[in-house]
């Protein structure tokens, strides 16, 4: 495994008091930014070997041998019969939505990366936003039941942060109303629910292999399913609907994964265990360092389920810390070159692209509003080591212990 840790990298001492913070005039903790989303990188020599195979064969895309190998490996990991590799999760969601006959209204959480919603709206479907559970940040099954109407044509639920949804209750709502159900599993490769790997729930699940994901193919996605007929149609649809050289039997698009992406995907999969080890080490260290910091709590990935620990998600609880604000904390971290992110603020229904058309009809989404105002994500992955984590946590601790001074300082800037 290759670390993509920036080369600053004299060890940075933890921050001890307010004067140490960059926002109060101290030197930034890191000379080079620590990103959320720095790629986990496998062994570059394996990538070169895969690329040499590509050159030897002269086969660059369209269901090539590396794509097939990648599909086999992902299907095994996800414990499913079929995996259809595609160019991105966004395209995967679109292919599945079409193949399952979505039309009109589709229920989707607002608290997700915008691609989940865009994928549907781009096809002319109308997103109907459903509220989430405050603890898990995934669709609240009770809220789901309330937003199903006669116009609903499908449900897309999201295993946010790799935390599987309440699959049983969501599936029951889908079955009771005879609705196709798709899980956006962009974050959830290698995760399990009730001991079963994510990949075979609902009609289909969609993974992302974007650069920032636990396993990356630079860009890429995959649809997994145990429905052979669905998989067959998805394969046609990702290649313009062609069955033979000049016969088109489906409306299709270009959703193919290239051999280069598959090479990267395989290189990443080969380092799967190393990525988990690095992520879990960082997660446990964050958990340890932040346990007694007032006003913040880490989303817990409890065993015995399997998890990829790719997102370090911090929830700010202002009531427990004299009004620490999530945005002030993010500002303090960013000043230190810790590029914490406000994923997925403010919720899709409040994004400009949706506010006018759908915001007013979104209905009450109190948990979404609340969670979207509290959550931030912190850097992890193989580019981050334990010393980084200790320093990042020291910034959080100092900021959280002085929310009033922080606010005053920021309001003067
Ligand atoms: N559903 C869900 C729930 C998702 O989270 C996503 C994607 C999708 C569906 C759609 O999947 P894809 O169609 O993308 O396969 C990122 C990603 O672009 C997006 O894939 C991801 N979710 C989302 C959570 O995060 P940004 O705008 O934060 O990413 P970006 O490209 O700005 O990268 C973040 C940081 O990572 C950069 O500031 C620096 C670092 N970075 C990034 C890249 C690309 C690197 O160091 N090297 C790199 O090559 O959205």
Short mmCIF file of C-alpha atoms and ligand atoms in Angstrom, two decimals:
data_model
loop_
_atom_site.label_atom_id
_atom_site.label_comp_id
_atom_site.label_asym_id
_atom_site.label_seq_id
_atom_site.Cartn_x
_atom_site.Cartn_y
_atom_site.Cartn_z
CA UNK A 1 0.00 0.00 0.00
CA UNK A 2 1.23 3.48 -0.84
CA UNK A 3 0.56 6.34 1.56
CA UNK A 4 -0.63 9.47 -0.18
CA UNK A 5 0.30 11.46 2.92
CA UNK A 6 1.50 14.93 1.96
CA UNK A 7 5.24 15.42 2.25
CA UNK A 8 5.27 18.27 4.81
CA UNK A 9 5.90 16.32 7.26
CA UNK A 10 7.75 17.23 10.34
CA UNK A 11 5.58 15.91 13.17
CA UNK A 12 3.12 18.55 14.25
CA UNK A 13 2.74 18.98 18.00
CA UNK A 14 -0.78 18.84 19.37
CA UNK A 15 -2.43 22.19 20.13
CA UNK A 16 -2.63 22.91 23.82
CA UNK A 17 -4.36 26.22 24.25
CA UNK A 18 -6.25 28.92 22.38
CA UNK A 19 -3.09 30.82 21.47
CA UNK A 20 -1.81 27.77 19.60
CA UNK A 21 -4.76 27.86 17.21
CA UNK A 22 -4.16 29.40 13.79
CA UNK A 23 -7.36 31.36 14.14
CA UNK A 24 -5.82 33.07 17.19
CA UNK A 25 -2.54 33.77 15.40
CA UNK A 26 -0.66 30.47 15.81
CA UNK A 27 1.06 28.75 12.89
CA UNK A 28 -1.27 26.32 11.08
CA UNK A 29 -0.88 22.80 12.44
CA UNK A 30 -0.18 21.36 8.98
CA UNK A 31 1.90 22.94 6.22
CA UNK A 32 0.11 20.74 3.65
CA UNK A 33 -3.65 20.26 3.70
CA UNK A 34 -5.16 17.17 5.25
CA UNK A 35 -8.14 16.37 3.03
CA UNK A 36 -11.27 14.36 3.56
CA UNK A 37 -11.12 12.14 0.51
CA UNK A 38 -7.42 11.73 -0.12
CA UNK A 39 -7.33 8.46 -2.08
CA UNK A 40 -6.35 5.13 -0.58
CA UNK A 41 -3.72 3.89 -3.00
CA UNK A 42 -2.66 0.32 -3.64
CA UNK A 43 0.71 -0.90 -4.85
CA UNK A 44 1.76 1.12 -7.93
CA UNK A 45 3.77 -1.87 -9.24
CA UNK A 46 0.55 -3.88 -9.47
CA UNK A 47 -1.06 -1.01 -11.36
CA UNK A 48 1.86 -1.01 -13.82
CA UNK A 49 1.49 -4.77 -14.31
CA UNK A 50 -2.21 -4.36 -15.01
CA UNK A 51 -1.46 -1.55 -17.46
CA UNK A 52 1.11 -3.68 -19.25
CA UNK A 53 -1.57 -6.35 -19.68
CA UNK A 54 -3.84 -3.70 -21.20
CA UNK A 55 -1.12 -2.65 -23.65
CA UNK A 56 -0.36 -6.26 -24.56
CA UNK A 57 -3.99 -6.98 -25.30
CA UNK A 58 -4.93 -3.70 -26.95
CA UNK A 59 -8.33 -3.95 -25.23
CA UNK A 60 -9.21 -0.68 -23.55
CA UNK A 61 -12.90 -0.74 -22.71
CA UNK A 62 -16.25 -2.44 -23.36
CA UNK A 63 -16.48 -5.48 -21.11
CA UNK A 64 -12.75 -6.17 -21.14
CA UNK A 65 -11.03 -8.88 -19.09
CA UNK A 66 -10.00 -6.57 -16.25
CA UNK A 67 -13.56 -5.26 -15.94
CA UNK A 68 -14.79 -8.85 -15.77
CA UNK A 69 -12.21 -9.67 -13.11
CA UNK A 70 -13.16 -6.55 -11.16
CA UNK A 71 -16.83 -7.56 -11.35
CA UNK A 72 -16.04 -11.04 -10.05
CA UNK A 73 -14.07 -9.65 -7.13
CA UNK A 74 -16.78 -7.15 -6.17
CA UNK A 75 -19.53 -9.77 -6.47
CA UNK A 76 -17.55 -12.07 -4.13
CA UNK A 77 -17.02 -9.28 -1.62
CA UNK A 78 -20.68 -8.31 -1.71
CA UNK A 79 -21.87 -11.91 -1.64
CA UNK A 80 -24.07 -11.53 -4.73
CA UNK A 81 -24.54 -13.34 -7.99
CA UNK A 82 -24.18 -10.38 -10.34
CA UNK A 83 -22.04 -7.28 -10.48
CA UNK A 84 -22.24 -4.87 -13.40
CA UNK A 85 -19.37 -2.38 -13.43
CA UNK A 86 -20.20 1.10 -14.67
CA UNK A 87 -18.51 4.46 -15.14
CA UNK A 88 -19.76 5.96 -11.86
CA UNK A 89 -22.32 5.34 -9.14
CA UNK A 90 -24.35 8.22 -10.56
CA UNK A 91 -24.71 6.39 -13.86
CA UNK A 92 -25.32 3.12 -12.00
CA UNK A 93 -28.24 4.69 -10.15
CA UNK A 94 -29.65 5.98 -13.42
CA UNK A 95 -29.39 2.64 -15.20
CA UNK A 96 -31.08 0.84 -12.31
CA UNK A 97 -33.82 3.45 -11.99
CA UNK A 98 -34.65 3.05 -15.68
CA UNK A 99 -34.34 -0.72 -15.68
CA UNK A 100 -36.72 -0.98 -12.71
CA UNK A 101 -39.28 1.23 -14.42
CA UNK A 102 -39.17 4.26 -12.12
CA UNK A 103 -41.44 7.05 -13.34
CA UNK A 104 -42.85 10.16 -11.68
CA UNK A 105 -42.15 10.29 -7.97
CA UNK A 106 -39.21 8.54 -6.34
CA UNK A 107 -38.59 8.65 -2.60
CA UNK A 108 -35.06 9.54 -1.57
CA UNK A 109 -33.42 11.04 1.52
CA UNK A 110 -32.41 14.68 1.32
CA UNK A 111 -29.43 14.01 3.60
CA UNK A 112 -27.11 12.39 1.07
CA UNK A 113 -24.51 13.41 -1.50
CA UNK A 114 -26.31 15.36 -4.18
CA UNK A 115 -25.61 12.67 -6.81
CA UNK A 116 -28.24 10.35 -5.31
CA UNK A 117 -30.91 12.94 -6.04
CA UNK A 118 -29.42 14.34 -9.25
CA UNK A 119 -29.30 10.88 -10.79
CA UNK A 120 -33.10 10.71 -10.54
CA UNK A 121 -33.92 14.32 -11.40
CA UNK A 122 -31.67 14.15 -14.47
CA UNK A 123 -33.95 11.42 -15.81
CA UNK A 124 -37.03 13.56 -15.23
CA UNK A 125 -38.20 11.80 -12.08
CA UNK A 126 -39.48 13.86 -9.18
CA UNK A 127 -37.58 13.41 -5.91
CA UNK A 128 -39.80 13.14 -2.86
CA UNK A 129 -37.62 13.78 0.17
CA UNK A 130 -37.88 11.50 3.15
CA UNK A 131 -36.58 12.28 6.61
CA UNK A 132 -33.81 10.34 8.32
CA UNK A 133 -33.23 8.74 11.67
CA UNK A 134 -31.32 11.11 13.96
CA UNK A 135 -28.98 8.42 15.23
CA UNK A 136 -28.09 6.52 12.06
CA UNK A 137 -28.53 9.33 9.49
CA UNK A 138 -30.27 6.84 7.18
CA UNK A 139 -33.92 6.82 6.03
CA UNK A 140 -36.41 6.64 8.89
CA UNK A 141 -38.76 3.74 8.00
CA UNK A 142 -41.70 5.40 9.79
CA UNK A 143 -41.17 8.61 7.79
CA UNK A 144 -40.89 6.48 4.65
CA UNK A 145 -44.34 4.99 5.22
CA UNK A 146 -45.76 8.48 5.58
CA UNK A 147 -44.43 9.79 2.24
CA UNK A 148 -45.50 6.84 0.04
CA UNK A 149 -48.41 7.84 -2.18
CA UNK A 150 -50.15 6.37 -5.21
CA UNK A 151 -47.74 8.32 -7.38
CA UNK A 152 -44.63 6.76 -5.83
CA UNK A 153 -42.78 4.60 -8.35
CA UNK A 154 -39.68 3.59 -6.38
CA UNK A 155 -37.50 4.05 -3.32
CA UNK A 156 -33.79 4.85 -3.15
CA UNK A 157 -32.35 4.50 0.36
CA UNK A 158 -28.74 5.33 1.20
CA UNK A 159 -26.33 3.41 3.46
CA UNK A 160 -24.81 6.70 4.55
CA UNK A 161 -21.25 6.62 5.93
CA UNK A 162 -21.34 2.88 5.17
CA UNK A 163 -23.91 2.41 7.95
CA UNK A 164 -26.53 0.07 6.54
CA UNK A 165 -30.11 1.30 6.58
CA UNK A 166 -32.83 -0.46 8.56
CA UNK A 167 -33.04 -2.88 5.66
CA UNK A 168 -35.85 -5.07 7.04
CA UNK A 169 -38.29 -2.25 7.77
CA UNK A 170 -37.54 -0.39 4.55
CA UNK A 171 -37.95 -3.60 2.54
CA UNK A 172 -41.29 -4.20 4.26
CA UNK A 173 -42.56 -0.77 3.20
CA UNK A 174 -41.40 -1.45 -0.37
CA UNK A 175 -43.01 -4.90 -0.49
CA UNK A 176 -46.27 -3.70 1.12
CA UNK A 177 -46.61 -1.06 -1.59
CA UNK A 178 -45.18 -3.18 -4.38
CA UNK A 179 -42.37 -0.70 -5.03
CA UNK A 180 -38.90 -1.39 -6.42
CA UNK A 181 -36.18 -0.67 -3.87
CA UNK A 182 -32.62 0.40 -4.59
CA UNK A 183 -29.90 0.97 -2.01
CA UNK A 184 -27.29 3.60 -2.76
CA UNK A 185 -24.30 1.76 -1.29
CA UNK A 186 -21.71 4.26 -2.55
CA UNK A 187 -20.09 4.34 0.92
CA UNK A 188 -20.67 0.76 1.95
CA UNK A 189 -18.26 -1.60 0.21
CA UNK A 190 -17.05 -4.17 2.73
CA UNK A 191 -19.79 -3.37 5.25
CA UNK A 192 -22.33 -5.82 6.63
CA UNK A 193 -25.80 -5.76 8.12
CA UNK A 194 -26.99 -8.58 10.34
CA UNK A 195 -23.81 -10.38 9.31
CA UNK A 196 -24.77 -10.21 5.62
CA UNK A 197 -22.59 -8.22 3.23
CA UNK A 198 -24.08 -5.09 1.73
CA UNK A 199 -24.70 -5.79 -1.97
CA UNK A 200 -27.70 -8.10 -2.17
CA UNK A 201 -30.39 -6.05 -0.42
CA UNK A 202 -33.40 -4.64 -2.27
CA UNK A 203 -33.69 -5.08 -6.03
CA UNK A 204 -30.16 -3.77 -6.48
CA UNK A 205 -27.41 -1.88 -4.70
CA UNK A 206 -25.07 0.68 -6.23
CA UNK A 207 -21.42 1.15 -5.17
CA UNK A 208 -19.10 4.02 -6.01
CA UNK A 209 -15.41 3.62 -6.83
CA UNK A 210 -14.68 7.34 -7.06
CA UNK A 211 -11.18 8.46 -6.02
CA UNK A 212 -12.44 9.45 -2.56
CA UNK A 213 -14.08 6.13 -1.81
CA UNK A 214 -12.74 3.33 0.38
CA UNK A 215 -11.80 1.34 -2.75
CA UNK A 216 -11.26 3.49 -5.82
CA UNK A 217 -11.04 2.98 -9.55
CA UNK A 218 -10.27 6.72 -10.01
CA UNK A 219 -13.84 6.95 -11.33
CA UNK A 220 -16.26 4.06 -11.38
CA UNK A 221 -19.28 2.36 -9.95
CA UNK A 222 -21.01 -0.99 -9.85
CA UNK A 223 -24.53 -2.33 -9.56
CA UNK A 224 -24.92 -5.57 -7.63
CA UNK A 225 -27.99 -7.76 -7.62
CA UNK A 226 -29.21 -11.33 -7.35
CA UNK A 227 -31.69 -10.71 -10.17
CA UNK A 228 -30.16 -12.21 -13.32
CA UNK A 229 -32.62 -10.58 -15.68
CA UNK A 230 -31.97 -7.15 -14.18
CA UNK A 231 -28.20 -7.69 -14.52
CA UNK A 232 -28.62 -8.74 -18.16
CA UNK A 233 -30.55 -5.57 -18.97
CA UNK A 234 -28.07 -3.36 -17.12
CA UNK A 235 -25.25 -4.83 -19.21
CA UNK A 236 -27.14 -3.92 -22.37
CA UNK A 237 -28.08 -0.47 -21.14
CA UNK A 238 -24.52 0.50 -20.14
CA UNK A 239 -23.45 -0.20 -23.76
CA UNK A 240 -26.09 1.77 -25.71
CA UNK A 241 -28.48 -1.21 -25.71
CA UNK A 242 -26.42 -3.25 -28.19
CA UNK A 243 -26.71 -7.04 -28.25
CA UNK A 244 -24.60 -7.57 -31.33
CA UNK A 245 -22.66 -5.29 -33.63
CA UNK A 246 -25.72 -3.70 -35.19
CA UNK A 247 -28.70 -4.72 -33.08
CA UNK A 248 -30.01 -2.38 -30.38
CA UNK A 249 -32.72 -3.82 -28.13
CA UNK A 250 -32.82 -1.31 -25.27
CA UNK A 251 -32.59 2.40 -24.76
CA UNK A 252 -29.02 2.66 -23.55
CA UNK A 253 -26.24 5.05 -22.75
CA UNK A 254 -22.49 4.98 -22.35
CA UNK A 255 -22.03 3.72 -18.80
CA UNK A 256 -19.06 1.46 -19.41
CA UNK A 257 -16.09 1.13 -17.09
CA UNK A 258 -12.75 1.31 -18.91
CA UNK A 259 -9.95 -1.21 -18.48
CA UNK A 260 -7.81 1.55 -16.95
CA UNK A 261 -10.38 2.15 -14.24
CA UNK A 262 -10.73 -1.59 -13.69
CA UNK A 263 -6.92 -1.80 -13.36
CA UNK A 264 -7.06 0.86 -10.66
CA UNK A 265 -10.03 -0.85 -9.03
CA UNK A 266 -8.22 -4.19 -8.92
CA UNK A 267 -5.06 -2.54 -7.57
CA UNK A 268 -7.18 -1.01 -4.80
CA UNK A 269 -9.03 -4.26 -4.07
CA UNK A 270 -5.69 -6.04 -3.71
CA UNK A 271 -4.89 -3.62 -0.84
CA UNK A 272 -8.36 -3.94 0.73
CA UNK A 273 -7.07 -5.35 4.05
CA UNK A 274 -4.40 -2.64 4.35
CA UNK A 275 -7.02 0.07 3.80
CA UNK A 276 -9.26 -1.39 6.49
CA UNK A 277 -6.32 -1.61 8.89
CA UNK A 278 -5.37 2.04 8.32
CA UNK A 279 -8.96 3.27 8.56
CA UNK A 280 -9.76 1.24 11.66
CA UNK A 281 -6.55 2.35 13.37
CA UNK A 282 -7.46 6.00 12.68
CA UNK A 283 -11.09 5.50 13.74
CA UNK A 284 -10.07 3.92 17.07
CA UNK A 285 -7.60 6.73 17.70
CA UNK A 286 -10.22 9.39 16.92
CA UNK A 287 -12.63 7.59 19.22
CA UNK A 288 -10.07 7.48 22.00
CA UNK A 289 -8.95 11.10 21.66
CA UNK A 290 -12.44 12.58 21.34
CA UNK A 291 -14.25 10.50 23.95
CA UNK A 292 -14.23 13.13 26.67
CA UNK A 293 -14.29 16.27 24.52
CA UNK A 294 -17.37 18.31 25.44
CA UNK A 295 -20.02 18.91 22.79
CA UNK A 296 -18.86 16.48 20.12
CA UNK A 297 -19.59 12.84 19.50
CA UNK A 298 -18.25 10.46 16.91
CA UNK A 299 -20.56 8.25 14.88
CA UNK A 300 -19.74 4.77 16.23
CA UNK A 301 -19.09 1.79 14.00
CA UNK A 302 -19.78 -0.98 16.41
CA UNK A 303 -18.74 -4.55 15.92
CA UNK A 304 -19.65 -7.36 15.27
CA UNK A 305 -20.72 -5.91 11.90
CA UNK A 306 -17.98 -5.43 9.28
CA UNK A 307 -17.19 -1.84 8.44
CA UNK A 308 -14.79 0.03 6.17
CA UNK A 309 -14.40 3.04 8.55
CA UNK A 310 -14.00 5.35 5.54
CA UNK A 311 -15.88 8.29 7.07
CA UNK A 312 -14.96 9.86 10.39
CA UNK A 313 -18.19 11.66 11.21
CA UNK A 314 -18.37 14.06 14.09
CA UNK A 315 -21.64 15.39 15.42
CA UNK A 316 -21.57 18.68 17.30
CA UNK A 317 -24.02 18.86 20.16
CA UNK A 318 -24.16 22.56 21.06
CA UNK A 319 -26.42 21.99 24.05
CA UNK A 320 -23.61 20.01 25.68
CA UNK A 321 -20.89 22.60 25.12
CA UNK A 322 -22.03 26.16 25.71
CA UNK A 323 -23.16 26.51 22.12
CA UNK A 324 -20.21 25.23 20.14
CA UNK A 325 -21.17 25.75 16.50
CA UNK A 326 -20.33 23.18 13.83
CA UNK A 327 -19.44 25.94 11.41
CA UNK A 328 -17.06 27.61 13.89
CA UNK A 329 -15.37 24.27 14.48
CA UNK A 330 -14.97 23.72 10.73
CA UNK A 331 -13.52 27.23 10.38
CA UNK A 332 -11.02 26.55 13.18
CA UNK A 333 -9.98 23.25 11.59
CA UNK A 334 -9.66 24.70 8.11
CA UNK A 335 -7.39 27.47 9.42
CA UNK A 336 -5.07 24.66 10.56
CA UNK A 337 -5.13 23.13 7.06
CA UNK A 338 -7.44 20.37 8.25
CA UNK A 339 -10.00 20.49 5.48
CA UNK A 340 -12.95 19.13 7.42
CA UNK A 341 -16.11 18.92 5.30
CA UNK A 342 -19.74 19.71 6.06
CA UNK A 343 -21.03 16.64 4.22
CA UNK A 344 -24.01 16.79 3.37
CA UNK A 345 -25.01 20.29 4.37
CA UNK A 346 -27.60 21.75 3.91
CA UNK A 347 -29.49 18.73 2.55
CA UNK A 348 -30.50 18.38 -1.08
CA UNK A 349 -33.88 20.05 -0.52
CA UNK A 350 -32.09 23.27 0.44
CA UNK A 351 -29.64 23.29 -2.46
CA UNK A 352 -30.33 25.98 -5.06
CA UNK A 353 -30.98 23.35 -7.71
CA UNK A 354 -33.86 21.93 -5.63
CA UNK A 355 -35.08 24.65 -3.27
CA UNK A 356 -37.39 26.31 -5.75
CA UNK A 357 -38.88 23.26 -7.37
CA UNK A 358 -39.02 20.82 -4.49
CA UNK A 359 -38.00 22.63 -1.28
CA UNK A 360 -41.47 23.95 -0.54
CA UNK A 361 -43.09 20.57 -1.08
CA UNK A 362 -40.41 18.65 0.78
CA UNK A 363 -42.62 18.50 3.86
CA UNK A 364 -41.14 18.64 7.31
CA UNK A 365 -37.66 17.13 7.51
CA UNK A 366 -36.76 17.98 11.11
CA UNK A 367 -34.11 15.29 11.58
CA UNK A 368 -32.47 16.16 8.25
CA UNK A 369 -32.37 19.87 9.16
CA UNK A 370 -30.95 19.11 12.57
CA UNK A 371 -28.31 16.59 11.48
CA UNK A 372 -27.24 18.69 8.47
CA UNK A 373 -26.44 21.56 10.85
CA UNK A 374 -24.39 19.43 13.26
CA UNK A 375 -22.25 17.08 11.22
CA UNK A 376 -18.73 17.36 9.89
CA UNK A 377 -16.30 14.78 8.54
CA UNK A 378 -12.61 14.56 9.36
CA UNK A 379 -9.65 13.27 7.34
CA UNK A 380 -8.75 9.61 7.43
CA UNK A 381 -7.50 6.90 5.10
CA UNK A 382 -4.03 5.70 4.34
CA UNK A 383 -2.84 9.31 3.87
CA UNK A 384 -3.46 10.07 7.53
CA UNK A 385 -1.45 8.62 10.38
CA UNK A 386 -2.03 8.46 14.11
CA UNK A 387 0.12 11.52 14.81
CA UNK A 388 -2.11 13.49 12.42
CA UNK A 389 -5.19 12.20 14.23
CA UNK A 390 -3.82 13.24 17.63
CA UNK A 391 -3.11 16.75 16.34
CA UNK A 392 -6.49 17.06 14.63
CA UNK A 393 -8.22 15.95 17.83
CA UNK A 394 -6.23 18.46 19.86
CA UNK A 395 -7.62 21.23 17.63
CA UNK A 396 -11.15 19.93 18.15
CA UNK A 397 -10.58 19.74 21.91
CA UNK A 398 -9.22 23.30 22.26
CA UNK A 399 -12.00 24.69 20.05
CA UNK A 400 -14.70 22.75 21.86
CA UNK A 401 -13.45 23.90 25.25
CA UNK A 402 -13.61 27.58 24.18
CA UNK A 403 -16.72 27.99 22.00
CA UNK A 404 -17.45 31.52 23.19
CA UNK A 405 -13.94 32.85 22.51
CA UNK A 406 -13.97 31.07 19.16
CA UNK A 407 -17.24 32.68 18.14
CA UNK A 408 -16.06 36.11 19.23
CA UNK A 409 -12.83 35.76 17.30
CA UNK A 410 -14.55 34.52 14.14
CA UNK A 411 -17.16 37.28 14.22
CA UNK A 412 -14.33 39.84 14.19
CA UNK A 413 -12.62 38.34 11.13
N1 LIG B 1 -24.17 8.41 -3.61
C1 LIG B 1 -23.48 8.82 -2.54
C2 LIG B 1 -24.04 8.62 -1.18
C3 LIG B 1 -22.23 9.42 -2.71
O1 LIG B 1 -21.53 9.87 -1.64
C4 LIG B 1 -21.72 9.58 -4.01
C5 LIG B 1 -20.45 10.23 -4.22
C6 LIG B 1 -22.48 9.12 -5.10
C7 LIG B 1 -23.71 8.53 -4.86
C8 LIG B 1 -22.02 9.24 -6.51
O2 LIG B 1 -20.85 8.50 -6.74
P1 LIG B 1 -19.98 8.77 -8.08
O3 LIG B 1 -20.94 9.07 -9.22
O4 LIG B 1 -19.04 9.92 -7.78
O5 LIG B 1 -19.24 7.47 -8.28
C9 LIG B 1 -16.90 13.63 -3.37
C10 LIG B 1 -16.96 12.74 -4.58
O6 LIG B 1 -16.83 13.43 -5.80
C11 LIG B 1 -18.16 11.89 -4.64
O7 LIG B 1 -17.84 10.76 -5.42
C12 LIG B 1 -18.58 11.42 -3.26
N2 LIG B 1 -19.83 10.74 -3.27
C13 LIG B 1 -18.69 12.57 -2.29
C14 LIG B 1 -19.05 12.13 -0.90
O8 LIG B 1 -17.44 13.19 -2.20
P2 LIG B 1 -16.27 16.10 -3.31
O9 LIG B 1 -16.76 17.23 -4.11
O10 LIG B 1 -16.10 16.28 -1.88
O11 LIG B 1 -14.92 15.43 -3.88
P3 LIG B 1 -13.64 16.03 -4.47
O12 LIG B 1 -13.41 15.43 -5.79
O13 LIG B 1 -13.64 17.49 -4.28
O14 LIG B 1 -12.53 15.41 -3.47
C15 LIG B 1 -12.48 15.73 -2.09
C16 LIG B 1 -11.04 15.96 -1.68
O15 LIG B 1 -10.31 14.76 -1.83
C17 LIG B 1 -10.31 16.99 -2.51
O16 LIG B 1 -10.52 18.25 -2.00
C18 LIG B 1 -8.88 16.53 -2.41
C19 LIG B 1 -8.97 15.04 -2.25
N3 LIG B 1 -8.69 14.37 -3.51
C20 LIG B 1 -9.69 14.23 -4.44
C21 LIG B 1 -9.45 13.59 -5.63
C22 LIG B 1 -10.54 13.46 -6.65
C23 LIG B 1 -7.41 13.90 -3.76
O17 LIG B 1 -6.51 14.07 -2.93
N4 LIG B 1 -7.18 13.24 -4.94
C24 LIG B 1 -8.14 13.07 -5.87
O18 LIG B 1 -7.87 12.46 -6.92
O19 LIG B 1 -17.28 14.94 -3.65
#
